[in-house]
PDB file of C-alpha atoms in Angstrom:
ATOM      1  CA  UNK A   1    -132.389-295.031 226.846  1.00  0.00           C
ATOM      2  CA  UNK A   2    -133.406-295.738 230.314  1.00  0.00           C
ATOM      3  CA  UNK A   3    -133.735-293.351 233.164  1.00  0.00           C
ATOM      4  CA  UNK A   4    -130.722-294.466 234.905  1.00  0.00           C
ATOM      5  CA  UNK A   5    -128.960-294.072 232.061  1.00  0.00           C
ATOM      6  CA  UNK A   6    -129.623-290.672 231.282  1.00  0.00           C
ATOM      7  CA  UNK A   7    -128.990-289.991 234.609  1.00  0.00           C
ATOM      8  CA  UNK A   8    -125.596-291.438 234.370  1.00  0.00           C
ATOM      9  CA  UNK A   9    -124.755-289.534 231.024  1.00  0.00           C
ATOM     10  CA  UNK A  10    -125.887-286.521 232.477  1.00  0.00           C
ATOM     11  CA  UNK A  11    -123.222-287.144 235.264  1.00  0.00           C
ATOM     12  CA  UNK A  12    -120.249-288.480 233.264  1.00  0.00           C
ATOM     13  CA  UNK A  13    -120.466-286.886 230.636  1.00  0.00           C
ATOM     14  CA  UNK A  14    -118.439-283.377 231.663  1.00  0.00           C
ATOM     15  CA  UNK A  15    -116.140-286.051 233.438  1.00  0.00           C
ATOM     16  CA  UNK A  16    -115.136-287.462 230.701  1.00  0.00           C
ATOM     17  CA  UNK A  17    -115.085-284.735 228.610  1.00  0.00           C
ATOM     18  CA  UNK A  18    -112.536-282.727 231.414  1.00  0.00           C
ATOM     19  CA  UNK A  19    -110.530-285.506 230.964  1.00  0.00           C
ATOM     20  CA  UNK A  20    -109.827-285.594 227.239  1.00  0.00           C
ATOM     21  CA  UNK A  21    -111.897-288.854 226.525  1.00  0.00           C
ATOM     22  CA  UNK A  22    -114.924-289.893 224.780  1.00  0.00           C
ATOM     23  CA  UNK A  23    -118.279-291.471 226.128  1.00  0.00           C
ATOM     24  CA  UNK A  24    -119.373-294.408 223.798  1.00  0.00           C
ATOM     25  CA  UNK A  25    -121.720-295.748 225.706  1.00  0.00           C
ATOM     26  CA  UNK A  26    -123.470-296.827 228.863  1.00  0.00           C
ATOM     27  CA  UNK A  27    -125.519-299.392 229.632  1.00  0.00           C
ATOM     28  CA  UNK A  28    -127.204-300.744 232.991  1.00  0.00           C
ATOM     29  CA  UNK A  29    -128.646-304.634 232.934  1.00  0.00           C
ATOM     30  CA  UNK A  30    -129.082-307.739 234.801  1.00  0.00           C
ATOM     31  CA  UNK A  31    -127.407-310.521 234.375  1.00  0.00           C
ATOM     32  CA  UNK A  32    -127.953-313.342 236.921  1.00  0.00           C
ATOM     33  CA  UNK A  33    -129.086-311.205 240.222  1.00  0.00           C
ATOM     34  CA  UNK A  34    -126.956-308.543 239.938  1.00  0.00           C
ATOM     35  CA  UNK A  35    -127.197-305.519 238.384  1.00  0.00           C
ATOM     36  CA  UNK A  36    -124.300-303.578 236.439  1.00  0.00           C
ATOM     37  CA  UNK A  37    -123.710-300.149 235.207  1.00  0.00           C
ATOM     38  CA  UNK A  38    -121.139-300.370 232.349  1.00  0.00           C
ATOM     39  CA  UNK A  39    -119.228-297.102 230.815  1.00  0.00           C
ATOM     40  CA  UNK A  40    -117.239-296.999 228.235  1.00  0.00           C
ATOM     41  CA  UNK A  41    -115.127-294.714 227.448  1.00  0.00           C
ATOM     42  CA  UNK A  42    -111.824-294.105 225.171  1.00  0.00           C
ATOM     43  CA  UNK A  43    -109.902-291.640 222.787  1.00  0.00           C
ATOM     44  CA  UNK A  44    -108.490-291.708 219.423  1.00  0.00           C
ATOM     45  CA  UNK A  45    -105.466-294.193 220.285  1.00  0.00           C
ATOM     46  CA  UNK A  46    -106.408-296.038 222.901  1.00  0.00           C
ATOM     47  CA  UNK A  47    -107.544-295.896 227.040  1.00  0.00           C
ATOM     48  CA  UNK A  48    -105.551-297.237 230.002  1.00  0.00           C
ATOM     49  CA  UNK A  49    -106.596-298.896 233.117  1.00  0.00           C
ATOM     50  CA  UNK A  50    -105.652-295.281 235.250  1.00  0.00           C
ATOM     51  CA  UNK A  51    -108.213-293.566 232.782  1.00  0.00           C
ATOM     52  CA  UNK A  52    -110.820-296.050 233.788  1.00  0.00           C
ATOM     53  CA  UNK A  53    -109.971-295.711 237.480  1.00  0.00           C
ATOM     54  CA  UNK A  54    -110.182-291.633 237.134  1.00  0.00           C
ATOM     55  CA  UNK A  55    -113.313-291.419 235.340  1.00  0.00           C
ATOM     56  CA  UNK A  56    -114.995-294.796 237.766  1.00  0.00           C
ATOM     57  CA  UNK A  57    -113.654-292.962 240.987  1.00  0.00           C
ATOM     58  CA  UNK A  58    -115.165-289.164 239.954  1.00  0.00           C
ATOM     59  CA  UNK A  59    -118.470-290.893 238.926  1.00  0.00           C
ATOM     60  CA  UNK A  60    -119.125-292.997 241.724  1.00  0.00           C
ATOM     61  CA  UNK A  61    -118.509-289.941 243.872  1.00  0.00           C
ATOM     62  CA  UNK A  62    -121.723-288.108 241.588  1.00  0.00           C
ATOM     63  CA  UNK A  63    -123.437-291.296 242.056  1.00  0.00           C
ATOM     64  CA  UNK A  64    -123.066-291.540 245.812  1.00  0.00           C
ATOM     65  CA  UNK A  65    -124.435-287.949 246.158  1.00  0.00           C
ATOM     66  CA  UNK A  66    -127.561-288.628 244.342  1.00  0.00           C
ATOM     67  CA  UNK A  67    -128.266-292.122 244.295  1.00  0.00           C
ATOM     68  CA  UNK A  68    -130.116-292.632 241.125  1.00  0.00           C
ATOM     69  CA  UNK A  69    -129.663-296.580 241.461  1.00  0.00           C
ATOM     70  CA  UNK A  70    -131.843-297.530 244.322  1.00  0.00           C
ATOM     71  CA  UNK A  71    -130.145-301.428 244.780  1.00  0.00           C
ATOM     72  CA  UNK A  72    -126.555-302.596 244.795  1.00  0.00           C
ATOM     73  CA  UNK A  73    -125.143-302.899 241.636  1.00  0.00           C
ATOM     74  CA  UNK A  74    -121.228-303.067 240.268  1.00  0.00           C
ATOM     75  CA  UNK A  75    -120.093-300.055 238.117  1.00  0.00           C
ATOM     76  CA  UNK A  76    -117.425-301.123 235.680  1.00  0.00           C
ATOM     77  CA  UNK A  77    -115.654-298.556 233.431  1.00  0.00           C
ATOM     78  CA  UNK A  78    -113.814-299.292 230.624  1.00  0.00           C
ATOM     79  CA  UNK A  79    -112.905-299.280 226.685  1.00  0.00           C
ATOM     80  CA  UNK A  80    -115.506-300.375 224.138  1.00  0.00           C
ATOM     81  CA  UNK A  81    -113.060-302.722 223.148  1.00  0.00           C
ATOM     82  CA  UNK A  82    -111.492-303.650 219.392  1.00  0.00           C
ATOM     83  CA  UNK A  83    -115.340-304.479 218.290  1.00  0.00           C
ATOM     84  CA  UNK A  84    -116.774-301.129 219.653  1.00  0.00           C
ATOM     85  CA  UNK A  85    -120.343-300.783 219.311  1.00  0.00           C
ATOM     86  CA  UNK A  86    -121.519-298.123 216.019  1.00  0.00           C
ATOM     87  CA  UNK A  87    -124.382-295.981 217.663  1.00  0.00           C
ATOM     88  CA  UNK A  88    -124.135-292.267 216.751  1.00  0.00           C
ATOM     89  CA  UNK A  89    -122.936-290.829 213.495  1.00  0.00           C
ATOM     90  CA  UNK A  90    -119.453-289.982 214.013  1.00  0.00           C
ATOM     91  CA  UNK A  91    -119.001-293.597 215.172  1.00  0.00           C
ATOM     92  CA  UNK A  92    -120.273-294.395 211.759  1.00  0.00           C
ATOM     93  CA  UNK A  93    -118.267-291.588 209.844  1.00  0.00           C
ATOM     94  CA  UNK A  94    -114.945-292.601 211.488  1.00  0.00           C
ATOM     95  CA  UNK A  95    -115.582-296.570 211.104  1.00  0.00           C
ATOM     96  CA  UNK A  96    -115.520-295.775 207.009  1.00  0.00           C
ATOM     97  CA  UNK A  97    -113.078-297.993 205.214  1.00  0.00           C
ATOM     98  CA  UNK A  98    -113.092-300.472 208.325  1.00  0.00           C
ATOM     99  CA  UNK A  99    -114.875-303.797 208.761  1.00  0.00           C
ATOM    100  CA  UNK A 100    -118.183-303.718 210.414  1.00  0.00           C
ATOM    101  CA  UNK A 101    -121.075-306.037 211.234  1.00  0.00           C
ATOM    102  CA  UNK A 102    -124.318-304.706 211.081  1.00  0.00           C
ATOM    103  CA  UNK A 103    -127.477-306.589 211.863  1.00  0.00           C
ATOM    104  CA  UNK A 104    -130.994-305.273 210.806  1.00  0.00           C
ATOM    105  CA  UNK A 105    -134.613-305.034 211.973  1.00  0.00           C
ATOM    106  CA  UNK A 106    -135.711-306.754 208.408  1.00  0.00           C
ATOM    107  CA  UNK A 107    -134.048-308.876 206.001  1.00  0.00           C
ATOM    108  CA  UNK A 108    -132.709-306.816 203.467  1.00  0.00           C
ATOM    109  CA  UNK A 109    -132.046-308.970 199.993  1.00  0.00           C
ATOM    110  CA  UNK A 110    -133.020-311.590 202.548  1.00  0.00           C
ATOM    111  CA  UNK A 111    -130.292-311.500 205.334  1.00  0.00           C
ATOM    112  CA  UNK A 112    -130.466-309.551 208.584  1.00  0.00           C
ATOM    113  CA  UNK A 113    -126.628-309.407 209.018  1.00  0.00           C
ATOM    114  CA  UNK A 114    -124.131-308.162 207.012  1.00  0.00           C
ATOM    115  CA  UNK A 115    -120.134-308.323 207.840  1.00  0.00           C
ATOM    116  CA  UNK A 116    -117.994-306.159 205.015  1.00  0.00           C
ATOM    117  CA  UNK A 117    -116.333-302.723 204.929  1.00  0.00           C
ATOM    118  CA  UNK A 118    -118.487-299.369 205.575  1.00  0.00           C
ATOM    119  CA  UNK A 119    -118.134-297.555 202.037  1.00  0.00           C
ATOM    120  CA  UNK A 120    -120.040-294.820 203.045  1.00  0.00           C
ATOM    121  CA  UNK A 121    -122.226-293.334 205.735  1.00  0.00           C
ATOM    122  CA  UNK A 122    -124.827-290.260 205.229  1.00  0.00           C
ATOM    123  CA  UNK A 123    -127.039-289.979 208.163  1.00  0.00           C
ATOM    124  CA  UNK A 124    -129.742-292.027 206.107  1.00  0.00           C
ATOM    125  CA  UNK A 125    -128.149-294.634 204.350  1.00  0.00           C
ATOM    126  CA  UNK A 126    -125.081-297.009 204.708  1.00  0.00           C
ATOM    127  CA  UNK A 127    -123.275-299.215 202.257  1.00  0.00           C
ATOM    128  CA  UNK A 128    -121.025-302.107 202.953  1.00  0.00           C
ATOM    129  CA  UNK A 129    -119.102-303.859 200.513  1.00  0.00           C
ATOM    130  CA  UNK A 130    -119.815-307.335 201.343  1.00  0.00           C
ATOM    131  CA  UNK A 131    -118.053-310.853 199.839  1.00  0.00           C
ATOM    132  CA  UNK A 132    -120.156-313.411 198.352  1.00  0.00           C
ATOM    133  CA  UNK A 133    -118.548-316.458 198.173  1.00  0.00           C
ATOM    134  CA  UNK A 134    -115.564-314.640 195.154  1.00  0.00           C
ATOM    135  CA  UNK A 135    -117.154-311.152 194.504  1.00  0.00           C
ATOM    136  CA  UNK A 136    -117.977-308.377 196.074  1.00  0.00           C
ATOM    137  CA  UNK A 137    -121.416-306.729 196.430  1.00  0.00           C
ATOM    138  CA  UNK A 138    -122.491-303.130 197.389  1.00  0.00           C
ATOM    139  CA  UNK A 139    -125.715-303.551 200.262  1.00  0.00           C
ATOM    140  CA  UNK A 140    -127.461-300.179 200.929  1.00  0.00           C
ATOM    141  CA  UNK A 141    -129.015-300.304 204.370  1.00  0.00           C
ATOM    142  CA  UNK A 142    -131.448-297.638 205.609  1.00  0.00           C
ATOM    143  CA  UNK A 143    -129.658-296.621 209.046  1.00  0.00           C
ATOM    144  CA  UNK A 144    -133.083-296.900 210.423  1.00  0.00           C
ATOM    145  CA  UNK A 145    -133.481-300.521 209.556  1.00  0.00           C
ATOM    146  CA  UNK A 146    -130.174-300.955 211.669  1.00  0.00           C
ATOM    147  CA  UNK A 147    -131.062-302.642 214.919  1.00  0.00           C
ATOM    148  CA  UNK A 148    -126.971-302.562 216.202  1.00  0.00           C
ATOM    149  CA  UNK A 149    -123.434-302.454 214.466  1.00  0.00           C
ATOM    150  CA  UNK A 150    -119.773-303.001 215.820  1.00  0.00           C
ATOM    151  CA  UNK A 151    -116.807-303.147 214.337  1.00  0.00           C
ATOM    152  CA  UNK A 152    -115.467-306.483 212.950  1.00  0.00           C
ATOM    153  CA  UNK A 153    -112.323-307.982 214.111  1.00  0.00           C
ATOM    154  CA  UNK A 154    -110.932-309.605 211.036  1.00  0.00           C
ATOM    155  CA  UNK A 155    -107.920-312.613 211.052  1.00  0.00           C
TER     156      UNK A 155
END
């Protein structure tokens, strides 16, 4: 994690937390010339634009007072959306029996992505039921191996 963003979770996180949410994630990059500090936040059903307002309001007030940031950027707080990102192990725990994608470091049985449903999840090792063309296949993935996972919108 960058500096800034440590910084930034030091200072949201009791904000969000006072308010009854969750912090996902945060994440501070450049696209184009600007810069942009993303938050995302949410709670077990679901966020709402005033929630994102609140929590982007108190924390640009922390941010104003120190100043951790030392160029313009755009703060944007919001949800993680329907294909949240997986990062720490509750995210893992509560995305059992849902679709995920996960994409690893190293092939594993020769593929570095794998899109099924998260059978289980023990701080070492995951498993995904996966479909191969008609049947279904258990893939055991070290969690270190993982280089990201999300949630999978299926249609």
């Amino acid at each position: 994690m960058s500096k800034v963003t440590e910084v930034v979770a030091e200072l949201v996180s009791p904000i969000v937390t006072d308010a009854g949410l969750e912090l996902v994630d945060i994440e501070y990059v450049k696209e184009g010339r600007d810069w942009f500090l993303r938050v995302y936040i949410d709670k077990e059903n679901g966020i709402d634009i005033e929630e994102c307002g609140l929590i982007s309001e108190k924390l640009s007030e922390k941010l104003d007072e120190i100043d951790p940031i030392p160029h313009n950027y755009f703060l944007e707080v919001s949800s993680p959306g329907a294909e949240r990102p997986l990062k720490k192990d509750k995210d893992f725990e509560r995305a059992i029996g849902k679709n995920v994608f996960i994409k690893t470091y190293e092939p594993i049985e020769g593929e570095k992505g794998f899109e099924g449903t998260l059978i289980e999840f023990n701080g070492e090792m995951i498993k995904v039921e996966v479909k191969i063309k008609t049947r279904k296949k258990i893939i055991e993935i070290p969690f270190e191996k993982v280089a990201n996972a999300r949630l999978a919108v299926t249609f």
